[in-house]
Short mmCIF file of C-alpha atoms (C1' of nucleotides) in Angstrom, two decimals:
data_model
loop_
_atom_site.label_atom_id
_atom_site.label_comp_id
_atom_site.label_asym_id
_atom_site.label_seq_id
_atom_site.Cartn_x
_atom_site.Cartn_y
_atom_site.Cartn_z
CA UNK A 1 93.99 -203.16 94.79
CA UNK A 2 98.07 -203.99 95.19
CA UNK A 3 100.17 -201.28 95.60
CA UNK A 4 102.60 -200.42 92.46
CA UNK A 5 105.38 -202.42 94.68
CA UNK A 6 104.39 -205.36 94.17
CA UNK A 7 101.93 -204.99 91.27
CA UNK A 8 102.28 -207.77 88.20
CA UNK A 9 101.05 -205.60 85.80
CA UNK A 10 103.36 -202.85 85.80
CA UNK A 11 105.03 -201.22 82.55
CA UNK A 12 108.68 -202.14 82.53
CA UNK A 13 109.75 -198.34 82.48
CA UNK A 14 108.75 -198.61 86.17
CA UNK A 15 111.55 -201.24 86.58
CA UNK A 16 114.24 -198.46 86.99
CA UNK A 17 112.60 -197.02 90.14
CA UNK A 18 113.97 -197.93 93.68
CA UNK A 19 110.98 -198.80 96.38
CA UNK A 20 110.90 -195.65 97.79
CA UNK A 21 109.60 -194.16 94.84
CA UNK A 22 107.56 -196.75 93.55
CA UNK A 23 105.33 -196.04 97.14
CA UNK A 24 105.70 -192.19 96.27
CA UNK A 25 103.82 -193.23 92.53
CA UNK A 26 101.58 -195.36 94.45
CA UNK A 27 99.94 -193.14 96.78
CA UNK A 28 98.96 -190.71 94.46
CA UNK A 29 97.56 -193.63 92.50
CA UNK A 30 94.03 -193.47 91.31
CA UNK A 31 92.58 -196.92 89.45
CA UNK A 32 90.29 -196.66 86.72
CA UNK A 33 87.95 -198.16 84.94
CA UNK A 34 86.36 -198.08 81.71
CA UNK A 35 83.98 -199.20 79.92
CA UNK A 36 84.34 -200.01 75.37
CA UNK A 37 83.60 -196.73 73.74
CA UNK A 38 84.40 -193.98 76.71
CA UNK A 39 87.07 -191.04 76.79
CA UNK A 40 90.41 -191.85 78.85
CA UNK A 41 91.13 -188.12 77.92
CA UNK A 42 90.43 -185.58 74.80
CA UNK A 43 92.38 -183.83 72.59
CA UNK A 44 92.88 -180.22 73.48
CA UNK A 45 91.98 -181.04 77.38
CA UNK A 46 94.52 -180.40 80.19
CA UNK A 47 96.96 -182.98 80.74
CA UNK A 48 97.00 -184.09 84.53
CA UNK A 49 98.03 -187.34 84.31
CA UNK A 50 100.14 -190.12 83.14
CA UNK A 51 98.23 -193.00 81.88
CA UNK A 52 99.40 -196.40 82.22
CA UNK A 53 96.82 -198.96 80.83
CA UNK A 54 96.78 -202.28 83.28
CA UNK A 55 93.98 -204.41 80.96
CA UNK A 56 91.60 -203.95 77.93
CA UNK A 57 93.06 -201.61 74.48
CA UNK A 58 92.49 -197.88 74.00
CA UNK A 59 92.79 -196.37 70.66
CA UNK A 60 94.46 -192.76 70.63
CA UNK A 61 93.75 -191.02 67.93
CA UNK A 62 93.96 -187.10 66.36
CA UNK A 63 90.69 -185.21 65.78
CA UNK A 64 90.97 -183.58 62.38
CA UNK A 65 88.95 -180.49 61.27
CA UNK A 66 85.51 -181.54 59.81
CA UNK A 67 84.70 -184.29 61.83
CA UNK A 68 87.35 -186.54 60.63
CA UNK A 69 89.92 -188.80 62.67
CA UNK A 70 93.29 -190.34 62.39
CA UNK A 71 94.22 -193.49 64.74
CA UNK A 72 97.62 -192.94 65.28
CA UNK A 73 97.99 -195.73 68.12
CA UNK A 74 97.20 -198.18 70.99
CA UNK A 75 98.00 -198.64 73.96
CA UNK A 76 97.46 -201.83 75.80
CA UNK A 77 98.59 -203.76 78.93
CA UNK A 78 101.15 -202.55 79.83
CA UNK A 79 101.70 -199.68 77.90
CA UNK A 80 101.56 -195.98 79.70
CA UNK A 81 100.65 -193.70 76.91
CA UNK A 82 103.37 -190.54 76.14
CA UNK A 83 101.63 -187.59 76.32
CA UNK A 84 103.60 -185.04 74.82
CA UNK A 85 102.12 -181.97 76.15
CA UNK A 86 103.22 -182.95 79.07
CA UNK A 87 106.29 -181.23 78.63
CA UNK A 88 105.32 -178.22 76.26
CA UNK A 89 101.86 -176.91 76.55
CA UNK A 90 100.60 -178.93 79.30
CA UNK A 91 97.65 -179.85 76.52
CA UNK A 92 96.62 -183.21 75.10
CA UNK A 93 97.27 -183.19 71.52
CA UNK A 94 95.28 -186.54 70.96
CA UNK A 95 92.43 -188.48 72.17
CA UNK A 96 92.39 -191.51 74.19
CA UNK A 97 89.29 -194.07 74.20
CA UNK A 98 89.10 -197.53 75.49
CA UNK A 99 87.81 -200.15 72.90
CA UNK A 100 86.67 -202.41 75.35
CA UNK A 101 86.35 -202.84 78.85
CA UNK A 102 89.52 -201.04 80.41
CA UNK A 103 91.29 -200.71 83.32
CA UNK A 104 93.87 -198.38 83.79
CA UNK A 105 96.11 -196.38 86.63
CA UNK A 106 96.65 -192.60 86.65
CA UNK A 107 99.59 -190.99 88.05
CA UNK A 108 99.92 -187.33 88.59
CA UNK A 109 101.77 -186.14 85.65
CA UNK A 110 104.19 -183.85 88.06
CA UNK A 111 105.41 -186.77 89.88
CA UNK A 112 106.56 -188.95 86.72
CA UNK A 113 108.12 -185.55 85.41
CA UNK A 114 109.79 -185.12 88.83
CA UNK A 115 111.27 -188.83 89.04
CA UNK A 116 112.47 -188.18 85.18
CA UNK A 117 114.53 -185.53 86.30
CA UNK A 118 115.83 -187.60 89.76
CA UNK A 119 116.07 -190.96 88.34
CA UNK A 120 118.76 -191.20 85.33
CA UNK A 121 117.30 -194.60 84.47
CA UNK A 122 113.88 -194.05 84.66
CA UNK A 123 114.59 -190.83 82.55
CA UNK A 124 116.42 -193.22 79.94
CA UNK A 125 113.78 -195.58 79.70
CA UNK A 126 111.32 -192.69 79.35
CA UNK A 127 113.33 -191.10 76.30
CA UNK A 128 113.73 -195.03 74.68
CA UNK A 129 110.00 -194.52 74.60
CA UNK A 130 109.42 -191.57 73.09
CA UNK A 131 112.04 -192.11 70.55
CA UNK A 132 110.22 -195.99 69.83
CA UNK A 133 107.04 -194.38 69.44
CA UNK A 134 108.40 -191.63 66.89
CA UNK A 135 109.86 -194.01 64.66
CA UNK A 136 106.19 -195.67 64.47
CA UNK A 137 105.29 -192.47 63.31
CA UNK A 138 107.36 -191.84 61.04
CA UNK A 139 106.34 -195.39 59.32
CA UNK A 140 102.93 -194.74 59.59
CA UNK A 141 103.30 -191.08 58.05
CA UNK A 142 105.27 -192.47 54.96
CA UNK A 143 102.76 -195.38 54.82
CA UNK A 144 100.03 -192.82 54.64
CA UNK A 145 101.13 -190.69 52.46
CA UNK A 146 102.82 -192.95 49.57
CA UNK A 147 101.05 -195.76 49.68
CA UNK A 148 97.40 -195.98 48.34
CA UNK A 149 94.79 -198.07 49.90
CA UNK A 150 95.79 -201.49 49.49
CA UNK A 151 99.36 -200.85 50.76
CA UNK A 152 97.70 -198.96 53.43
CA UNK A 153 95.22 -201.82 54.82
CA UNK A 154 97.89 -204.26 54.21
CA UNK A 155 99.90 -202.32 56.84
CA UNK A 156 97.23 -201.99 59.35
CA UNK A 157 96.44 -205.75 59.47
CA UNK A 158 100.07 -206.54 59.48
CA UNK A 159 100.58 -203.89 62.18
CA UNK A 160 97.30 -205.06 64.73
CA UNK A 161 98.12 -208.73 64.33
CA UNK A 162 101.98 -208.25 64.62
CA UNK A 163 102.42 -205.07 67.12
CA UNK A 164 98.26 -204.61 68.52
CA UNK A 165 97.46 -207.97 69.58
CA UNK A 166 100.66 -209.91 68.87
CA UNK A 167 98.54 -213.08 67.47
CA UNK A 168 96.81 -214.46 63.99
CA UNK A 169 94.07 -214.67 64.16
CA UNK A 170 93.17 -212.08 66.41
CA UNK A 171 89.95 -211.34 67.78
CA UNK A 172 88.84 -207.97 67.35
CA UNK A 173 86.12 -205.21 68.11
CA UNK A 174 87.31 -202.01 66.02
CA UNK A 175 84.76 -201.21 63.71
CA UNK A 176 85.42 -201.43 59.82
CA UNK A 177 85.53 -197.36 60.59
CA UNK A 178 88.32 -197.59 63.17
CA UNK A 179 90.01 -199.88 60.60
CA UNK A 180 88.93 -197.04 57.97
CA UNK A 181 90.54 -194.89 60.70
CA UNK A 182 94.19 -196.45 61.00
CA UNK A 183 94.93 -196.64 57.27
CA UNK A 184 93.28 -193.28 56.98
CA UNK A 185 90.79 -193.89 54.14
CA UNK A 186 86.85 -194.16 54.30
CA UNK A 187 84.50 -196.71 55.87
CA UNK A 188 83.72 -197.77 52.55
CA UNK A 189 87.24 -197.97 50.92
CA UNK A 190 87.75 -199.93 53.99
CA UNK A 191 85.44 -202.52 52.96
CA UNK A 192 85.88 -203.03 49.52
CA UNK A 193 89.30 -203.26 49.91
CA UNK A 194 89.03 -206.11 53.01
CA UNK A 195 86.30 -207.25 50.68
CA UNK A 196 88.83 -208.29 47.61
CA UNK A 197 91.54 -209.43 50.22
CA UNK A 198 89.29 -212.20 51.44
CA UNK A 199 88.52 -212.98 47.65
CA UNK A 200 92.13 -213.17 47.27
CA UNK A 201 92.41 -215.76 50.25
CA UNK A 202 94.46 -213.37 51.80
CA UNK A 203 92.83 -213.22 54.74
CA UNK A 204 89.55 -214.46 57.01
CA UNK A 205 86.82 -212.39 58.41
CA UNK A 206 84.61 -214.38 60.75
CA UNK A 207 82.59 -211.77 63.33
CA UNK A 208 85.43 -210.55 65.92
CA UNK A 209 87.90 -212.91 63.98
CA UNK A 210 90.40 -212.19 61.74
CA UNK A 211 93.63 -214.11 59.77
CA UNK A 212 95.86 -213.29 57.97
CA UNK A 213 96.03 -216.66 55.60
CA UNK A 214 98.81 -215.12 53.01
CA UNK A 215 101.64 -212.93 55.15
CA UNK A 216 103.98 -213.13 52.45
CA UNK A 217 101.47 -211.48 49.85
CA UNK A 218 100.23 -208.85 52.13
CA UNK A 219 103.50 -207.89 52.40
CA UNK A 220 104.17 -207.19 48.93
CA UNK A 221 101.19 -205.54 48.64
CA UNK A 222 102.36 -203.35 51.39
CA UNK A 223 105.60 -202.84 49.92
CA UNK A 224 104.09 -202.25 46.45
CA UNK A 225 102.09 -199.74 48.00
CA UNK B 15 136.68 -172.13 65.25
CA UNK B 16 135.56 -171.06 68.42
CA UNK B 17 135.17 -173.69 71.39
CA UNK B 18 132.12 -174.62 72.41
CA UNK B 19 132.80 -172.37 75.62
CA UNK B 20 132.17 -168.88 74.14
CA UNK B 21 130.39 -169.97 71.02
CA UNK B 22 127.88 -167.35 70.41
CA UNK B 23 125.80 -170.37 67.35
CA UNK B 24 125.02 -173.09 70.68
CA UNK B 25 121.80 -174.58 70.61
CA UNK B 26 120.06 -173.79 73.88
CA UNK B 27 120.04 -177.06 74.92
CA UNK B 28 123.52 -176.18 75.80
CA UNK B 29 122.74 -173.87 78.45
CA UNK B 30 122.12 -176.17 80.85
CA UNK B 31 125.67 -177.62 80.85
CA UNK B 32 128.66 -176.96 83.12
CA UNK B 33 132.03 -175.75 81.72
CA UNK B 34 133.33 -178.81 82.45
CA UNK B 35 130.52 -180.83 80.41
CA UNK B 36 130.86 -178.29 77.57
CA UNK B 37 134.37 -178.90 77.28
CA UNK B 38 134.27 -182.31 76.87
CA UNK B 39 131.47 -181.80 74.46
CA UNK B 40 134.11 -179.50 72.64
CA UNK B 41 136.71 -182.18 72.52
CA UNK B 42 135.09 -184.28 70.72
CA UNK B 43 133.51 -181.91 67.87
CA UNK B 44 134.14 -181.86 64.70
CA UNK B 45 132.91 -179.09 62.65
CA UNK B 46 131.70 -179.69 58.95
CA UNK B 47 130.62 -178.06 56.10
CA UNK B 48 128.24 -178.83 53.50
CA UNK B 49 127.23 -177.50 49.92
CA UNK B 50 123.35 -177.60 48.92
CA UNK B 51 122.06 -180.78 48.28
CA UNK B 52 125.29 -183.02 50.25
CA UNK B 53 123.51 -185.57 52.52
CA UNK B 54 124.65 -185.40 55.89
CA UNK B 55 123.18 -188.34 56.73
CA UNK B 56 121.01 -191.12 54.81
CA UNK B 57 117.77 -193.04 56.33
CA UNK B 58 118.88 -196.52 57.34
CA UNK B 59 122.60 -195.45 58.15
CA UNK B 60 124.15 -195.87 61.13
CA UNK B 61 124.19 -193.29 63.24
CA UNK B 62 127.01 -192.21 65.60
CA UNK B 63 126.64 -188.45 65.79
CA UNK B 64 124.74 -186.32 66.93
CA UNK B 65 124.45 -182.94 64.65
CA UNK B 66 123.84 -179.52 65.44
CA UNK B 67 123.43 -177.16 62.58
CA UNK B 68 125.03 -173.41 62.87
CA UNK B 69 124.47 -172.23 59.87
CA UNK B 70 122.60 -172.64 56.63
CA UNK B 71 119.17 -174.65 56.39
CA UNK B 72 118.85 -178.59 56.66
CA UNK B 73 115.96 -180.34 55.05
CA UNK B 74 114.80 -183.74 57.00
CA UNK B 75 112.82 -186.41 54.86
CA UNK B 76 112.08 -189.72 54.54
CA UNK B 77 112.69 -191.75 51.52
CA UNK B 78 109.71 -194.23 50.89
CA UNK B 79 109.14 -197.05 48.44
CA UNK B 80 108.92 -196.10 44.93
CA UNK B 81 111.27 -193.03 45.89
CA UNK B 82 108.46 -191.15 47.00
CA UNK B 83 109.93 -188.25 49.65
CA UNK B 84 108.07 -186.79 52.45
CA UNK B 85 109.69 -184.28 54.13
CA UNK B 86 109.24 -183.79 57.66
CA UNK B 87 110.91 -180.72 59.24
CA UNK B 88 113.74 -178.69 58.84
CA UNK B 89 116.90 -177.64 60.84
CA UNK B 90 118.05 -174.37 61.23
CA UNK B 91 120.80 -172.44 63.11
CA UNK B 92 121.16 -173.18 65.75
CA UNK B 93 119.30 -176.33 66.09
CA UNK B 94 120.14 -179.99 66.81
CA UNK B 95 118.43 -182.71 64.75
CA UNK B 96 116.73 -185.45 67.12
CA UNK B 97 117.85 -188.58 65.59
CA UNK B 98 115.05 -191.29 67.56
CA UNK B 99 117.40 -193.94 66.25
CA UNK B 100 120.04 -193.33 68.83
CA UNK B 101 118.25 -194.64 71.54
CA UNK B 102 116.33 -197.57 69.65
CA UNK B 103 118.58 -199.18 67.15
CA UNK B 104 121.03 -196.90 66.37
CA UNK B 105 120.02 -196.13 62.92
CA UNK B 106 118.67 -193.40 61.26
CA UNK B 107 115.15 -192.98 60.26
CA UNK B 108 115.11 -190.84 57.98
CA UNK B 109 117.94 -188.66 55.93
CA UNK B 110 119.06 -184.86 56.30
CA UNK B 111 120.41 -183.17 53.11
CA UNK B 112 121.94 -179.60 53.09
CA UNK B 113 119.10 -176.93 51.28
CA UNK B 114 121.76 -174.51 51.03
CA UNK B 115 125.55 -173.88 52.26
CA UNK B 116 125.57 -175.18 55.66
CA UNK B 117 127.98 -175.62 58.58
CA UNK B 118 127.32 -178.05 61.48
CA UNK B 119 128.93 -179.24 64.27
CA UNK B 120 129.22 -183.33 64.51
CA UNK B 121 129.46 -184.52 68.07
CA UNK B 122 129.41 -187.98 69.20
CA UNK B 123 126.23 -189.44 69.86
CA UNK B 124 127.74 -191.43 73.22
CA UNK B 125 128.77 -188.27 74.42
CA UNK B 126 125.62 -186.57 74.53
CA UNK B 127 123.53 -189.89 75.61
CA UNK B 128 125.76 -189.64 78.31
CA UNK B 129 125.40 -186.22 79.57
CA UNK B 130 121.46 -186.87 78.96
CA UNK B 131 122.11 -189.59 81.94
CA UNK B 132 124.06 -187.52 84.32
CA UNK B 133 122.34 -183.97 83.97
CA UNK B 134 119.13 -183.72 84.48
CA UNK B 135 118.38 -180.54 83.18
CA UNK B 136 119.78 -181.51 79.98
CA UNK B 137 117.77 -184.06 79.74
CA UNK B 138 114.56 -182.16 80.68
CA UNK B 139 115.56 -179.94 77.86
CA UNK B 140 116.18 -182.96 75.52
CA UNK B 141 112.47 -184.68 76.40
CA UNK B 142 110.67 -180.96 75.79
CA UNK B 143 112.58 -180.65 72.46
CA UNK B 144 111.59 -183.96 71.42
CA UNK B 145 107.79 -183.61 72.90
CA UNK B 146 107.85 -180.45 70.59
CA UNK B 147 109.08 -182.47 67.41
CA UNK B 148 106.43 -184.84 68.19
CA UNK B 149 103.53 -182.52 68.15
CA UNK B 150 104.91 -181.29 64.71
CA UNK B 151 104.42 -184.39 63.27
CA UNK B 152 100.97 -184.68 64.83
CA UNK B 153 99.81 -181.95 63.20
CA UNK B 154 101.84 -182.36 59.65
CA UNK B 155 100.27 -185.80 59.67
CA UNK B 156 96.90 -184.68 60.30
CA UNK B 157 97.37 -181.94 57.74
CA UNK B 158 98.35 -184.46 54.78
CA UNK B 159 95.64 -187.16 55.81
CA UNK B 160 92.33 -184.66 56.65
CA UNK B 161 93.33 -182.09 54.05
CA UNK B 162 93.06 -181.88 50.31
CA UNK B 163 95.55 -180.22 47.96
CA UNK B 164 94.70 -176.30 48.82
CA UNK B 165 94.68 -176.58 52.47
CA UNK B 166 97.91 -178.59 52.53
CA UNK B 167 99.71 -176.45 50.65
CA UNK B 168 98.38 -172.99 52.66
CA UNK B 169 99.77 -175.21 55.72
CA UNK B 170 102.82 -175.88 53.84
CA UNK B 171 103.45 -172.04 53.26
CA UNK B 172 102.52 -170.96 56.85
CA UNK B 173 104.75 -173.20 57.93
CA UNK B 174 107.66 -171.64 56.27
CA UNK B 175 106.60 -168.33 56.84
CA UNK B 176 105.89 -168.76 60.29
CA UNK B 177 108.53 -171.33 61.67
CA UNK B 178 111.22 -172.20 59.13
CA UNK B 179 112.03 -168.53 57.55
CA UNK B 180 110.16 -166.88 60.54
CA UNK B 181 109.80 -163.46 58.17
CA UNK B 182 107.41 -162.65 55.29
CA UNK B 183 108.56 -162.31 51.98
CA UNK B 184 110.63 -165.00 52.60
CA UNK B 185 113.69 -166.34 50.24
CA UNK B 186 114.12 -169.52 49.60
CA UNK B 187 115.71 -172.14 47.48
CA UNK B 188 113.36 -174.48 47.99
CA UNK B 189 111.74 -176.53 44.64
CA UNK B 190 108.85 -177.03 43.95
CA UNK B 191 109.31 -180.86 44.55
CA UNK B 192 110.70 -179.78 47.67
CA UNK B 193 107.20 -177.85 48.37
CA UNK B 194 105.74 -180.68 46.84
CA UNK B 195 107.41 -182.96 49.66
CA UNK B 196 106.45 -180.96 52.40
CA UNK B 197 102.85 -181.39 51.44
CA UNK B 198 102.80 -185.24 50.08
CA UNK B 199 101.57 -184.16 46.69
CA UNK B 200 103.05 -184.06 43.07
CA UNK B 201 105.67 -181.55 41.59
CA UNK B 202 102.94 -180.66 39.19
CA UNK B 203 100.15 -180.90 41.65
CA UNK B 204 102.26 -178.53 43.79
CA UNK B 205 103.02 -176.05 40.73
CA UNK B 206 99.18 -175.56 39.68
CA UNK B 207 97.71 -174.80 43.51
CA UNK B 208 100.20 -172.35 43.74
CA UNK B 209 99.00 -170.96 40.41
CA UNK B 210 95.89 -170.85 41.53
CA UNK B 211 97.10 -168.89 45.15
CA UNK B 212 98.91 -166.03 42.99
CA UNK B 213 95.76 -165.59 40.73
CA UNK B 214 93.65 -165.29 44.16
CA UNK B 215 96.50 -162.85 45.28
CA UNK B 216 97.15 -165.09 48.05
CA UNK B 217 100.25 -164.97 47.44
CA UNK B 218 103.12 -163.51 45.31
CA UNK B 219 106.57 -164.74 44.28
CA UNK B 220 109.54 -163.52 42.46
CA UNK B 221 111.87 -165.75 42.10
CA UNK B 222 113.31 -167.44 45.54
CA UNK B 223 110.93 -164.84 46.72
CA UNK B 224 107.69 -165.78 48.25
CA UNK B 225 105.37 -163.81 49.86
CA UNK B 226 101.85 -163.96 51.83
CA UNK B 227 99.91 -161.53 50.99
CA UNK B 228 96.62 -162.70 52.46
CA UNK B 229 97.45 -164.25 55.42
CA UNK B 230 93.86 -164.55 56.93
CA UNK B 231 92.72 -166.16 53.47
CA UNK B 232 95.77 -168.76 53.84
CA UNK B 233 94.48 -169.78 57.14
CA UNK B 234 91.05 -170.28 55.83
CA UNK B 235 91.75 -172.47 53.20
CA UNK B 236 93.97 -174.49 55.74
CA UNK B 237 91.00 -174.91 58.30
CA UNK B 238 88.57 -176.02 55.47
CA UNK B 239 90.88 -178.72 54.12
"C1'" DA C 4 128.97 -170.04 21.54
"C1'" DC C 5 126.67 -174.13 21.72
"C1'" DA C 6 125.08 -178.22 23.97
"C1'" DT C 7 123.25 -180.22 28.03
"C1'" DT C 8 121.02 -180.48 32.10
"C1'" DT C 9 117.75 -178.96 35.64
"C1'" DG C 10 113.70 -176.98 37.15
"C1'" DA C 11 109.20 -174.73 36.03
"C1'" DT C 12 105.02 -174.89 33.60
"C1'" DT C 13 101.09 -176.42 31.06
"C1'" DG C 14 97.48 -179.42 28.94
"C1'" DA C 15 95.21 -183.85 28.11
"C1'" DC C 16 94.06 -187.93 30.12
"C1'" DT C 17 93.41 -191.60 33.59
"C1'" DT C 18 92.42 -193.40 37.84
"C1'" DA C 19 92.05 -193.81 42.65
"C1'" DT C 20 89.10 -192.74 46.05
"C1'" DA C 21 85.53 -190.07 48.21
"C1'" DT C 22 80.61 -189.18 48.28
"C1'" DC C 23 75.91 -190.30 48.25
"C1'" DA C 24 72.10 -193.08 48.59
"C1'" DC C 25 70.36 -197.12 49.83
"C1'" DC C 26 69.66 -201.77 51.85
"C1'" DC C 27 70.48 -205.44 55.09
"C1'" DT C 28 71.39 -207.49 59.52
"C1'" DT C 29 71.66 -207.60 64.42
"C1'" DG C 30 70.86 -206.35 68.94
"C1'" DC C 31 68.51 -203.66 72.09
"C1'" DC C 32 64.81 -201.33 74.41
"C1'" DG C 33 60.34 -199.74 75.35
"C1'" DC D 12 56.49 -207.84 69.59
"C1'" DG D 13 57.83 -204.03 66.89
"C1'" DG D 14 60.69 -200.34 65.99
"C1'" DC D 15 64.95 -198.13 66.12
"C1'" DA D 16 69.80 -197.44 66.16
"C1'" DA D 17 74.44 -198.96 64.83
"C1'" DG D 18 77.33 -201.28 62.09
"C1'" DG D 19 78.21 -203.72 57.78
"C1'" DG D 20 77.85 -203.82 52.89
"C1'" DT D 21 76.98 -202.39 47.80
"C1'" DG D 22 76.50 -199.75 43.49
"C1'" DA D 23 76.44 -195.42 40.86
"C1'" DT D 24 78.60 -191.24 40.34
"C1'" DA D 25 81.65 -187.29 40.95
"C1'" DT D 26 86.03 -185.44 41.45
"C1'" DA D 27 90.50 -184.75 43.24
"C1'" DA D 28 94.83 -185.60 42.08
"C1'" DG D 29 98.28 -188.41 39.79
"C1'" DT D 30 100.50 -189.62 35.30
"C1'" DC D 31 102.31 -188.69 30.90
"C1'" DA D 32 104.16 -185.85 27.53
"C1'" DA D 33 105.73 -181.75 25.72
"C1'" DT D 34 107.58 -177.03 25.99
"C1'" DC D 35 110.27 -173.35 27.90
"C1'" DA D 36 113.71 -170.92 30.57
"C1'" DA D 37 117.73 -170.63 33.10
"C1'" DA D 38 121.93 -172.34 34.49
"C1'" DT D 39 125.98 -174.94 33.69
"C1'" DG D 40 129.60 -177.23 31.39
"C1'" DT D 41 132.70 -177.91 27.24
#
DNA sequence: ACATTTGATTGACTTATATCACCCTTGCCG
DNA sequence: CGGCAAGGGTGATATAAGTCAATCAAATGT
């Protein structure tokens, strides 16, 4: 248990912060740890905290009406996760889960807000965020909406193996419904579409495993939507 | 043309500057006007300025693929439009075209990123106002991706009602591709569920005139999808 | 006054994708 | 060991929604 001073696993937005407030974040520090499959926090729950995930992958993701759920993110070491309630309604407007084993540090929400407002840089950093993360949006809203599924499963491998897990192959537990989940179509479009990819030689599926064998054709098929 | 000093159209992000900062904010502006349908500025432009609309009604979209539109909020008097670009790659990420006869003040995008840094409460203001944008799009994108035709389109019109127009009848010059982008659906997809809405005297509408008549209906349709 | 464009509307048709029902495999637990 | 749950996979079918094509009305230009 290091303190955030000296900890190697610390998101680079905590870079702009002298030492004196990096003990102030420290000692009302909790550490965290979760196991695949269990809520970080819900949708529509109080926000408290600021969530800064120190090992493992959580999936965030908005709960829809009947049942239904959109991925709209991960976070992963060392990502904190932008919780924009934070700053309106003091609500969560989507939920975090771990997808495997997870470790994470929460920091009372108040004191982040307070070193925004005190510390230029850190507020800087903090806006460079937000903005980063709403342009991801924005692609994944126009991905969703104009491209059909093909296009849209194209993007989500290209996005986990270039942005998720920044490697090819990359080992993987989402489910084909998490998958299903990201390019917002069904567990079963999900898998007839992977289904003619690998027929295609597009990409492998082995278990946790999978490649992406033909970039350059997934990306037309993205771009074809 | 007023000075930003005593002007009576400021956003109310504005409040929380001094004279001083307001006047430099002044020196710099250049006020512009635009007819229906000029773009102000175009998705993968550079962007230097940061706009603040004081009269008229500014549509925001973003131009996919196959020039496929999705249109993603609106700007109004007297709001600013958030341009995420300016703080990640200085470009814009999506395009703002005049809806009707609009005037907006241009200001340069240093300028403000600048105040942002030294006063904090401008800052604060600018992180709620783009938390708030944020949690739009959360729910718009939840809308297009959970929700079939109906639904999206009752969540299209309580939208307008509620937060564009804020009054009911409302007038508009809208299209119906324009209602069409709001909700990601076709022109003609667009013209028959609203078709449907007047037969179920949901609604009614007269020319630029639309009006919701059964409100509590509306909102039903929306929750079921 | 006429021609041209732009937007609204409608109907017929096609297709993408969800739904449903079912089976198979694997791992886990009593 | 046997059964059960969870995830993966498949085919048949239904349907939501897009596409195409044509018409009509209003607005605009010449």
């Amino acid at each position: 248990m290091t303190s955030c001073l000296h900890c190697k696993r610390r998101s680079e937005i905590f870079e702009s912060l002298s030492e004196e407030e990096l003990e102030r974040v420290d000692m009302c520090r909790v550490s965290m740890h979760y196991n695949a499959g269990e809520i970080i926090f819900k949708q529509g729950s109080p926000c408290y905290d600021f969530v800064c995930v120190t090992s493992g992958l959580v999936k965030l993701y908005i709960e829809g009406e009947n049942d239904r759920r959109l991925i709209i993110g991960f976070a992963k070491p060392v990502d904190y996760i932008f919780v924009p309630g934070a700053y309106v309604d003091k609500r969560h407007h989507f939920s975090a889960v771990a997808c495997e084993e997870t470790s994470a540090c929460l920091v009372e929400a108040d004191i982040i807000q307070n070193m925004v407002r005190t510390n230029q840089n850190f507020a800087n950093s903090f806006i460079r965020k937000i903005s980063t993360q709403a342009i991801g949006l924005f692609e994944q809203i126009a991905s969703l909406t104009h491209k059909q599924i093909p296009g849209r499963m194209a993007d989500t491998l290209i996005y986990l193996s270039g942005k998720v897990y920044s490697s090819n192959p990359f080992s993987t537990n989402l489910t084909r419904q998490d998958l299903a989940d990201i390019s917002g179509m069904t567990k079963e479009s999900a898998i007839r579409v992977l289904k003619t990819f690998k027929e295609d030689d597009l990409i492998r599926i082995d278990g946790n495993l999978i490649e992406i064998i033909n970039l350059p054709m997934l990306e037309t098929i993205s771009r074809n939507g």
